[in-house]
XYZ file of C-alpha atoms in Angstrom:
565
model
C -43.189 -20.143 89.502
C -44.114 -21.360 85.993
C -47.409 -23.465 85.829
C -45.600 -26.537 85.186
C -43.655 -26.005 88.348
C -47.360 -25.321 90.322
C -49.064 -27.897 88.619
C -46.324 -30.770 89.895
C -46.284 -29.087 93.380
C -50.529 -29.057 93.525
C -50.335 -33.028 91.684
C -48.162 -33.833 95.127
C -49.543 -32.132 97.549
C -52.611 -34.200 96.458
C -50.890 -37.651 96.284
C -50.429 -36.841 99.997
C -46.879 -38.079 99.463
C -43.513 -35.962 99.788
C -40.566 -37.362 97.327
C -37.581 -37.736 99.688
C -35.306 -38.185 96.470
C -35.002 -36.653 93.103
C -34.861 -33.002 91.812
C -36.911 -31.976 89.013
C -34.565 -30.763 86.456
C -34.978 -28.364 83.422
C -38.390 -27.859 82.386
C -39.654 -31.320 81.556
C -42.969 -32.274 79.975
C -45.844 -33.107 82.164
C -49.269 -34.951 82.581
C -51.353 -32.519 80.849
C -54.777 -34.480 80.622
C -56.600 -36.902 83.166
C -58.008 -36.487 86.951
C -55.769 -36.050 89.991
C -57.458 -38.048 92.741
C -56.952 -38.896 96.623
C -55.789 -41.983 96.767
C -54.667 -44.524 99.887
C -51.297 -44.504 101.761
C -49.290 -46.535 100.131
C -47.732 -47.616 103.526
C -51.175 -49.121 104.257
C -51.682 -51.829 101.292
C -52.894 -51.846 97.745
C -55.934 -54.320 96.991
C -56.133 -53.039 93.448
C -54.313 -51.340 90.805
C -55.809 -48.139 92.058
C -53.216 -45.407 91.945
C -53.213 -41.707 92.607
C -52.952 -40.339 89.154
C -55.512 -41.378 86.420
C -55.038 -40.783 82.776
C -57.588 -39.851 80.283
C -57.707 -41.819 77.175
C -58.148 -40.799 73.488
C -60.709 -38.639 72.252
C -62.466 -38.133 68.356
C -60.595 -36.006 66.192
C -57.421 -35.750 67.788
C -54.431 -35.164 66.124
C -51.237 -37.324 65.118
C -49.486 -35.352 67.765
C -52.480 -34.972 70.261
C -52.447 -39.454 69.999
C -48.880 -39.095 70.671
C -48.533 -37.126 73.569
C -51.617 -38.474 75.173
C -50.427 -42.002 74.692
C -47.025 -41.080 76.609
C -48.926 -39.347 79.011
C -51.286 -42.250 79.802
C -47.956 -44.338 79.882
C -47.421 -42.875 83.738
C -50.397 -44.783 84.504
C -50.354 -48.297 85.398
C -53.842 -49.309 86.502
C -55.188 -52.624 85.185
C -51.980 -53.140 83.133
C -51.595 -50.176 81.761
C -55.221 -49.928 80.245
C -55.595 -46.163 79.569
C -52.584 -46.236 77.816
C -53.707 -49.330 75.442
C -56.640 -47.584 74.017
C -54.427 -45.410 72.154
C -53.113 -48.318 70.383
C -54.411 -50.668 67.194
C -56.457 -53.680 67.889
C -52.835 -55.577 66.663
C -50.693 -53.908 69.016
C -53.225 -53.456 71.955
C -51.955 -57.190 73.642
C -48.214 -56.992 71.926
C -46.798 -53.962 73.637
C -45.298 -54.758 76.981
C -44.906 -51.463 78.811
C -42.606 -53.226 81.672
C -39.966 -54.045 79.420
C -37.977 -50.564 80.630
C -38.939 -47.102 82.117
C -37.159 -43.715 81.054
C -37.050 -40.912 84.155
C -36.768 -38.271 81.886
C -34.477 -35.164 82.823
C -35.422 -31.990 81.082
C -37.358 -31.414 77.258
C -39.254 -33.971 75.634
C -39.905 -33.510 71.780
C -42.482 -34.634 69.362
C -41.402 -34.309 66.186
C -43.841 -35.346 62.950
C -42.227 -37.344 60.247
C -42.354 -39.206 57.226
C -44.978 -42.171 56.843
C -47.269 -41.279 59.497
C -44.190 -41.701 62.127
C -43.495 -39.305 65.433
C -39.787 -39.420 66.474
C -39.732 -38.705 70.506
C -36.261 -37.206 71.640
C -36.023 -36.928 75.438
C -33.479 -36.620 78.119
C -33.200 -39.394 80.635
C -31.601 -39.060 83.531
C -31.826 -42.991 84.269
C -33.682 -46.067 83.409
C -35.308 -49.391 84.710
C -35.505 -52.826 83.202
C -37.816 -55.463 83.151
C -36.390 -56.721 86.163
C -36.665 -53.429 88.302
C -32.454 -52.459 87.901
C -32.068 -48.757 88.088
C -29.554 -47.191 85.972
C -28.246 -44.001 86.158
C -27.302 -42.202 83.021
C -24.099 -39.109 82.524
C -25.525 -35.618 82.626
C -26.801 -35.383 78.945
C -27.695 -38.770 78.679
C -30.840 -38.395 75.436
C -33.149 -41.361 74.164
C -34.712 -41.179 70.760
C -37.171 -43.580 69.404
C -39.935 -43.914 66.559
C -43.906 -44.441 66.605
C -45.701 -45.411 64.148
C -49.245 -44.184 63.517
C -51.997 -45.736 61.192
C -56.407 -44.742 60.557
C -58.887 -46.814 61.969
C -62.020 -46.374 61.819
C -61.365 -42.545 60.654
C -59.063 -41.816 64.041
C -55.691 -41.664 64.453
C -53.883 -44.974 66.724
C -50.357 -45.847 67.599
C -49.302 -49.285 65.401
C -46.098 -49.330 66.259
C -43.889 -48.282 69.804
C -41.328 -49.142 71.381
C -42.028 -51.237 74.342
C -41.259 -48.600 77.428
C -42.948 -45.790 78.698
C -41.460 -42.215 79.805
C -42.317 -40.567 83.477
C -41.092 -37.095 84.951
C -38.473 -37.442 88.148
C -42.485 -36.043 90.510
C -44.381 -38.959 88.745
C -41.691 -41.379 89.121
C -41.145 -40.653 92.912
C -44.722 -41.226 93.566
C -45.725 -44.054 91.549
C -42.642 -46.213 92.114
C -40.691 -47.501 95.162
C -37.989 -49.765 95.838
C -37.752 -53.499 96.819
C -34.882 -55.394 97.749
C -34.578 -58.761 97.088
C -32.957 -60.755 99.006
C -29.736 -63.884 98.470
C -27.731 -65.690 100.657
C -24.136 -65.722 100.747
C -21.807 -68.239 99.578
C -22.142 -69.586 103.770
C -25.825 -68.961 103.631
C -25.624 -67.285 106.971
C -26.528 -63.695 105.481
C -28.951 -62.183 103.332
C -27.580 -59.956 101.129
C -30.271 -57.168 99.473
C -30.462 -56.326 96.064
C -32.567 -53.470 95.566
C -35.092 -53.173 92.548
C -38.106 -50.716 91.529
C -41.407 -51.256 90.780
C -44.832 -49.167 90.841
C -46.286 -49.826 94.206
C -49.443 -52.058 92.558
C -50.982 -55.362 93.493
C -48.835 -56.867 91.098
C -46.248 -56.045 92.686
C -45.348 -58.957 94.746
C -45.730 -61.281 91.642
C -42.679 -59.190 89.556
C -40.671 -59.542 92.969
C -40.764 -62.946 93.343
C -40.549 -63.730 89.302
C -36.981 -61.426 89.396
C -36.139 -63.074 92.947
C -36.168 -66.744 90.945
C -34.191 -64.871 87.795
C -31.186 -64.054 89.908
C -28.962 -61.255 91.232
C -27.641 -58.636 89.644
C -25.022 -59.807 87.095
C -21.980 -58.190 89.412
C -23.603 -60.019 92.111
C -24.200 -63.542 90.585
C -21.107 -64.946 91.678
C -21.296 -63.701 94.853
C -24.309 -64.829 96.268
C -26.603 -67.974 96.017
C -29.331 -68.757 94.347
C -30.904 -71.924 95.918
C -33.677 -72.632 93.423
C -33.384 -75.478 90.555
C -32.722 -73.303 87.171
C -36.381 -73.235 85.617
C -37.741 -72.791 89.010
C -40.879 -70.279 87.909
C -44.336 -69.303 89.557
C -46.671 -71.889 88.101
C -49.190 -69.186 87.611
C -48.055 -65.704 86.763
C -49.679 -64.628 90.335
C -48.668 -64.056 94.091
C -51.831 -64.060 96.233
C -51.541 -62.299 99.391
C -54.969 -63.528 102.035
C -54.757 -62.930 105.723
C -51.511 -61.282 105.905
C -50.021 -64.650 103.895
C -48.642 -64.637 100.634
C -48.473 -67.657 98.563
C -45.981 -68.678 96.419
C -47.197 -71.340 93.659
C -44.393 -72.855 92.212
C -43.796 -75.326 88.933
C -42.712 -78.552 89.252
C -39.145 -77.854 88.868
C -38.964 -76.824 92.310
C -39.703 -80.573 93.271
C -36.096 -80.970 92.604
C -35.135 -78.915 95.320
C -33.236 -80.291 98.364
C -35.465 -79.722 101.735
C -32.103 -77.452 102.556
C -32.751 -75.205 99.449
C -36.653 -74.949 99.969
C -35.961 -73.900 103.756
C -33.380 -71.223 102.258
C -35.586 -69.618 99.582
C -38.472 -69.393 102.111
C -36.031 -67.121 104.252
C -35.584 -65.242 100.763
C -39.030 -65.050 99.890
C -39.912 -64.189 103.467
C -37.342 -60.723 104.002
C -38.236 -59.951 100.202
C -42.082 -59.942 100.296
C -42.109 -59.123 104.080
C -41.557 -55.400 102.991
C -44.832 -55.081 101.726
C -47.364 -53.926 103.301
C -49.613 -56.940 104.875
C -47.312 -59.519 104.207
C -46.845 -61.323 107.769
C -45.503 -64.311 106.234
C -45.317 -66.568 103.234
C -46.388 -70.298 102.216
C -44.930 -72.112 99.583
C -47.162 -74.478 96.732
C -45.450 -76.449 94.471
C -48.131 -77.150 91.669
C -50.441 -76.032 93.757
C -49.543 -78.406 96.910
C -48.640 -76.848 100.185
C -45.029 -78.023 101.072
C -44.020 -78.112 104.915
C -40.780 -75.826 105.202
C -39.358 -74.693 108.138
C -38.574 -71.682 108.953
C -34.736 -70.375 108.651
C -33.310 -67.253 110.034
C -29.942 -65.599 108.916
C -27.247 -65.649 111.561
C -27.399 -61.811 113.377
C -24.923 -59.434 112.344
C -22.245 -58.111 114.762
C -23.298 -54.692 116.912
C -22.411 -51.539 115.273
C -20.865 -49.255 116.986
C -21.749 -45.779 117.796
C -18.308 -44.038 117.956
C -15.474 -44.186 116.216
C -11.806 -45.265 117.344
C -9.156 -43.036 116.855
C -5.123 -42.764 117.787
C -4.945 -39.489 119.452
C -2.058 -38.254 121.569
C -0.676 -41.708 121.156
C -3.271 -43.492 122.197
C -6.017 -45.995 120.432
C -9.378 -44.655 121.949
C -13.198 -44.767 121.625
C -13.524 -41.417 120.811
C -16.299 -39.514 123.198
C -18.545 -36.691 123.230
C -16.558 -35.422 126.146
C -13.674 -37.425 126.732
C -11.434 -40.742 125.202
C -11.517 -43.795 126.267
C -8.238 -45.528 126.143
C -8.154 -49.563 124.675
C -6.295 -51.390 127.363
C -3.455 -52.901 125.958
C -2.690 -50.878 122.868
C -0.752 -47.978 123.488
C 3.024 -49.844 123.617
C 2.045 -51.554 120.286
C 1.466 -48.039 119.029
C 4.934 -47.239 119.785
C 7.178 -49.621 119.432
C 5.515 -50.422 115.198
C 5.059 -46.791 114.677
C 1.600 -47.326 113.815
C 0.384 -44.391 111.663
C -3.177 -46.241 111.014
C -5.052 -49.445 112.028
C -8.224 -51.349 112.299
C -10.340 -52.538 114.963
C -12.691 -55.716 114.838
C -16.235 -55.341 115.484
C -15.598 -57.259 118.783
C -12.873 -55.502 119.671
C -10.363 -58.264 119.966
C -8.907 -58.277 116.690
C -6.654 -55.059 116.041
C -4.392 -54.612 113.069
C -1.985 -51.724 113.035
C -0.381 -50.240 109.823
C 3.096 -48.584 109.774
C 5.999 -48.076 107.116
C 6.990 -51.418 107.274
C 3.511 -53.048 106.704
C 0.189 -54.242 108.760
C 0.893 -56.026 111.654
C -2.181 -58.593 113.065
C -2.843 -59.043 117.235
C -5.033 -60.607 119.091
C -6.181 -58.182 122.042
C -6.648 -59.285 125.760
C -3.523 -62.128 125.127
C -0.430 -61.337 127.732
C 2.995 -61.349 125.750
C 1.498 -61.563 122.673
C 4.102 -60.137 119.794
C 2.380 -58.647 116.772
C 2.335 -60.709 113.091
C 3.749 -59.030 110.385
C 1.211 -60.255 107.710
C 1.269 -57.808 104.836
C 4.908 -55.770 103.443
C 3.877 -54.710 100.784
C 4.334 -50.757 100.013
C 1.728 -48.153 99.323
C -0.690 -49.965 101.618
C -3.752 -48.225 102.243
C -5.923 -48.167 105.379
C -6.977 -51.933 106.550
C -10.512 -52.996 106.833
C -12.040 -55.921 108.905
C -15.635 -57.982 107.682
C -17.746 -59.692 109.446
C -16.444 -62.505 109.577
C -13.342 -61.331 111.256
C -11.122 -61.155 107.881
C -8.614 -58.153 107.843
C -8.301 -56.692 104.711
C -5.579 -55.234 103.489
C -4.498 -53.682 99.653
C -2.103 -51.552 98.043
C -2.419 -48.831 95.922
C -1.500 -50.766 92.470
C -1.142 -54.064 90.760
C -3.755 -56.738 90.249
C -3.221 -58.599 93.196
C -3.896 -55.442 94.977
C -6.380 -57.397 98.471
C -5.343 -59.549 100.643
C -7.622 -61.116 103.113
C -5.932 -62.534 106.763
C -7.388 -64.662 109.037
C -7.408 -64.417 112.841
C -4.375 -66.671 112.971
C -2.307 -64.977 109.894
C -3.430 -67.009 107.303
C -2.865 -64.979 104.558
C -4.210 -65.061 101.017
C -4.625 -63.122 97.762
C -8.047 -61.902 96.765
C -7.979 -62.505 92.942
C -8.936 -59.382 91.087
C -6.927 -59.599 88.077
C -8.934 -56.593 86.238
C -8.068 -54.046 88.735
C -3.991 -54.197 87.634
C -4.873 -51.009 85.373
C -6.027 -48.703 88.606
C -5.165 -46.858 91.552
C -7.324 -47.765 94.612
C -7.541 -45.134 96.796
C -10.019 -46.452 99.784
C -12.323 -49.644 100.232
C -15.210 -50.385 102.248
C -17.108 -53.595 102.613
C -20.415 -53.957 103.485
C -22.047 -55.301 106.539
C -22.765 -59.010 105.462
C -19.664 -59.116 103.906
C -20.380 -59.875 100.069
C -19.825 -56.815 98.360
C -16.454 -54.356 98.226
C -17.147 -50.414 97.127
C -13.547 -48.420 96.761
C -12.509 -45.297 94.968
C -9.932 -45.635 92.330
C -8.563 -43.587 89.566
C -7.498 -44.499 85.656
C -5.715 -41.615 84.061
C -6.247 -38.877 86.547
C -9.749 -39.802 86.715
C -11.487 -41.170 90.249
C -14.322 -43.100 90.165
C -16.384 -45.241 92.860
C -16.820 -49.019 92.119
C -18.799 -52.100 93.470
C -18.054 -55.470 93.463
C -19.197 -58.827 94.512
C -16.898 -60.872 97.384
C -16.277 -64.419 96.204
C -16.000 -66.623 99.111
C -15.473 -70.251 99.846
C -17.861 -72.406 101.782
C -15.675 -71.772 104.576
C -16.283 -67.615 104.576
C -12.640 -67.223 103.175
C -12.363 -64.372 100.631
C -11.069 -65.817 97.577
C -11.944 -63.471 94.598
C -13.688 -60.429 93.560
C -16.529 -60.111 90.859
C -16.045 -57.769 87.873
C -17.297 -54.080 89.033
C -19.521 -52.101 88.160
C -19.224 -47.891 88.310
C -21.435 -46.213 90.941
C -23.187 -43.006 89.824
C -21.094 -40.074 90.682
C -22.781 -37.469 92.250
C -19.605 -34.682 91.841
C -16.178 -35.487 90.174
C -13.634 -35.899 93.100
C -14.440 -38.746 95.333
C -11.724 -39.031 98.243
C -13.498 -41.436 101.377
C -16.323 -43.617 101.449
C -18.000 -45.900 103.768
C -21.088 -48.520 104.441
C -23.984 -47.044 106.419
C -26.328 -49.497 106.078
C -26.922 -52.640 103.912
C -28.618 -50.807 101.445
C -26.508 -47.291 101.235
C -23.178 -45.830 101.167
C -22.071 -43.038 102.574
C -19.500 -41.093 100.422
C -17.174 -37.577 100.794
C -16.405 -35.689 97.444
C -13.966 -32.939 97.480
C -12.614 -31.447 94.805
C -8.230 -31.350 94.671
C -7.836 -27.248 96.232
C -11.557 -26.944 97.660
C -11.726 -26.532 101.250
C -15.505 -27.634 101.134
C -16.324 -31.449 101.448
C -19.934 -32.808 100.358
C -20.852 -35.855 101.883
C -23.468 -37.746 99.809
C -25.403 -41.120 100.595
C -26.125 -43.139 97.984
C -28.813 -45.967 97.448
C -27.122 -49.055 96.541
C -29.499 -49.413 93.052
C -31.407 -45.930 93.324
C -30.855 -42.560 93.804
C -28.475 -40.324 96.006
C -29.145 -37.638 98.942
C -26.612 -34.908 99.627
C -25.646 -33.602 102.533
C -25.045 -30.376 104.360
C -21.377 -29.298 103.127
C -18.713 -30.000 105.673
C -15.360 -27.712 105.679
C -11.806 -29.633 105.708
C -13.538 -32.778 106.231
C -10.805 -35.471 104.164
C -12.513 -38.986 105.660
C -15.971 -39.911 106.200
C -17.612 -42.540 108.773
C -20.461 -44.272 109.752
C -21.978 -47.171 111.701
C -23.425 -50.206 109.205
C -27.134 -49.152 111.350
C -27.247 -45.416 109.725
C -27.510 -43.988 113.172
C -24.314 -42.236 113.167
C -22.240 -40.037 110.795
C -18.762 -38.707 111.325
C -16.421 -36.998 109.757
C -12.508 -36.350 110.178
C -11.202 -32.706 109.310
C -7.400 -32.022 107.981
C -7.258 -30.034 111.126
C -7.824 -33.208 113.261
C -11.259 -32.568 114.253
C -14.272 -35.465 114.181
C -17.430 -33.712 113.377
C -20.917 -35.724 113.801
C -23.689 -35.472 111.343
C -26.556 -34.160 113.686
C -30.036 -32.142 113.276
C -28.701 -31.674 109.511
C -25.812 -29.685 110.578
C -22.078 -31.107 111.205
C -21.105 -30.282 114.817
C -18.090 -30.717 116.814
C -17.444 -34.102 118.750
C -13.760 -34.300 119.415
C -10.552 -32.846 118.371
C -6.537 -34.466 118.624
C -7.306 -36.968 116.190
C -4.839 -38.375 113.896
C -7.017 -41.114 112.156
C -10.313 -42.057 112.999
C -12.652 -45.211 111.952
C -15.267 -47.266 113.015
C -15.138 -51.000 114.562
C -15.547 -53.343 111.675
């Protein structure tokens, strides 16, 4: 083990905190001055800017690339707004530089090299980044970041008078320092919260940049997808979120006066599931210039139950598939026949089915006596249907830009506009639990690729059009099933074209990704929108649950398998 590698492992083991995520990779440049310290469970509350690892500042005499590299390294430390780090800097910079701006997670080397002019060029790898408003990015294998500094005398010692305003961390540092936050819209119905998950170091501060990005907006992908209730210019009246007695108050301008009661009762239920995941946060009160307003309390509608097992058509037959034996769905089994159903969909209430064959998706309503089944999409190269929440059946083809179509219970039919997706080949769709976002696999010149979108939806819950999508990091190169296992991640199945080994891999919506145990002839992944249970289907018709870490048998005769949705 080479010292760097000892020295991160010692640095955690005295954090007291175990990174779930991330791999070190290569053999990056670490903290090489300052005092590792205990510090307090983050699970239990931060009163201060106290954190575990405390920099050292400048000392006389160093060098222009001793200031350097101690100024980066007293970058990873965030204490009283970053105030190791500003000592290396000139009385003109000391206020100017804004260290929040954007954080670099570097991924192997990081190089110092001594120009021209009293300047340091830094060249590091970055495996992904964070902007001012928390949005993790990750970057291709390879991904490198080079920037300037500029150094000038004063007072006989060397200070930084110029940088660029970000600071650089190692994947260890990172993993301890920061944590995720959602934040938390409404749909277009405002009967769901949808998350939208952001990083931040785990300070005192914390709640303040949560609530300042909560009254920015969504994510761009996501702006047209969910609601914002707030006036625009709605901002904290002072740049501060106190948090006494388990209450945190939210001091708003004056803009907010402008508010209907309707929207102040909505972004309490915002503020109130985004700061409620901090620690001693029981519940929030809203000021508006500094006067306590009287909101009710608003709760999001409950989503459906998940379920536990999937369905499958096996020997014929729709069934809850079993540890031990199948249940049969009452009602199903001469529909099965008679449309030569080869795939299908089941609502989350069960009464819904949809059934797909070669002449298109036929809609039912179960439990209804001499009920004939509703022909509501022909279209060729269909792919497997989908149900939300709301009890919309999904369906899309493999091409063209008018590729989903979104049914209601009665066979209303409708296009969901996505003109911007004519150029690929959609190979499988999920859609989250509340309904407002759509991740699928698709391929451009032989390529695949996992996407996310935003669901457009009338005031009425109707799907009506899809936001432009964004590309989801890709943990390997052959992406062939995906699925929602929570609000927050996806669960998705990689298998390269030839390769009898499948890798399932769940992926933070916004973060990082956590792979799997390896799973052989596995071509379809499930889960239930809780995270509680993992499946997967094998080419030899076996469904496999995710238990202990291992993949283990659970049923065999399958033909196609999914989840209620």
């Amino acid at each position: 083990m080479s010292r760097q590698g000892a020295r991160v492992r010692a640095w955690l083991r005295a954090a007291a905190i175990v990174a779930s995520l991330g791999v070190l990779a290569g053999c990056a440049q670490l903290p090489h001055t300052g005092v590792i310290k205990e510090g307090p469970i983050l699970q239990s509350g931060l009163n201060s800017d106290y954190l575990y690892y405390s920099p050292s500042g400048p000392v006389v005499g160093q060098t222009q690339r001793e200031v350097v590299s101690g100024f980066i390294t007293a970058a990873t430390g965030p204490q009283n707004d970053y105030a190791i780090a500003r000592q290396y800097l000139s009385t003109s910079l000391r206020s100017k530089w804004s260290p929040n701006d954007e954080v670099l997670i570097q991924q192997g080397d990081l190089k110092i090299t001594l120009g021209e002019n009293n300047t340091a060029i830094i060249d590091v790898g970055v495996q992904a980044s964070i902007d001012a408003e928390g949005l993790y990015q990750a970057k291709p294998p390879g991904t490198r970041r080079s920037f300037t500094i500029g150094l000038v005398k004063t007072g006989g010692q060397w200070r930084i008078a110029s940088a660029p305003n970000l600071t650089v961390v190692i994947r260890p540092v990172f993993d301890v320092i920061f944590r995720s936050y959602p934040l938390y819209f409404f749909d277009h119905t405002f009967t769901k919260l949808v998350p939208d998950v952001r990083w931040f170091p785990a300070r005192a501060s914390t709640a303040t940049r949560l609530v300042t990005s909560l009254l920015k907006g969504p994510n761009d992908w996501m702006a047209d997808a969910v609601e914002s209730p707030m006036p625009k210019g709605t901002k904290l009246a002072i740049d501060a979120v106190t948090v006494e007695a388990g209450v945190a108050q939210v001091n708003l301008n004056p803009r907010a006066l402008e508010a209907t009661p309707n929207a102040r009762q909505y972004f309490k239920a915002q503020l109130t599931a985004t700061l409620g995941k901090l620690p001693g946060v029981n519940s929030v009160q809203v000021l508006i210039d500094r006067s306590p307003q009287d909101i009710p309390d608003y709760a999001e509608s409950a989503l459906a139950p998940s379920s536990t097992n999937p369905v499958a058509i096996a020997d014929g037959r729709l069934v809850t598939v079993g540890a031990t034996t199948f249940e049969p769905i009452a009602g199903t089994r001469n529909y099965l026949a008679t449309l030569g159903a080869n795939d299908f969909a089941l609502s989350a209430d069960k009464r819904s089915l949809a059934l797909k064959s070669k002449s298109g998706t036929y809609l039912m309503l179960l439990g209804q006596v001499a009920q004939q089944p509703t022909l509501v999409d022909s279209r060729p190269k269909q792919l497997s249907p989908r149900y939300d929440h709301r009890g919309w059946l999904w369906t899309a083809t493999a091409t063209g830009s008018d590729a989903f179509r979104a049914t209601g219970y009665l066979g209303d039919s409708a296009d969901v506009l996505a003109p911007w997706i004519g150029n690929f080949q959609i190979h499988q769709f999920s859609i989250s639990p509340e309904g407002s976002r759509i991740a699928y696999i698709a391929s451009i010149d032989g390529t695949r690729r996992t996407y996310l979108a935003g669901i457009v939806r009338n005031r009425q819950g109707q799907p009506i059009a899809l936001t432009k999508p964004v590309q989801l990091p890709a943990a390997h190169p052959w992406p062939v099933s995906i699925a929602w296992c929570s609000p927050l991640n996806l669960l998705q199945l990689y298998r390269n074209p030839g390769d009898s080994e499948a890798i399932p891999v769940v992926l933070t919506i916004g973060g990082a990704s956590l792979e799997l145990d390896s799973v052989t002839g596995a071509t379809q992944i499930m889960a239930n929108t809780s995270g509680s249970s993992y499946f997967a289907l094998t080419q030899f018709g076996e469904v496999l649950q995710y238990r202990g870490y291992n993949w283990t048998p659970f049923a065999g005769g399958v033909t196609i398998a999914h989840m209620a949705n």
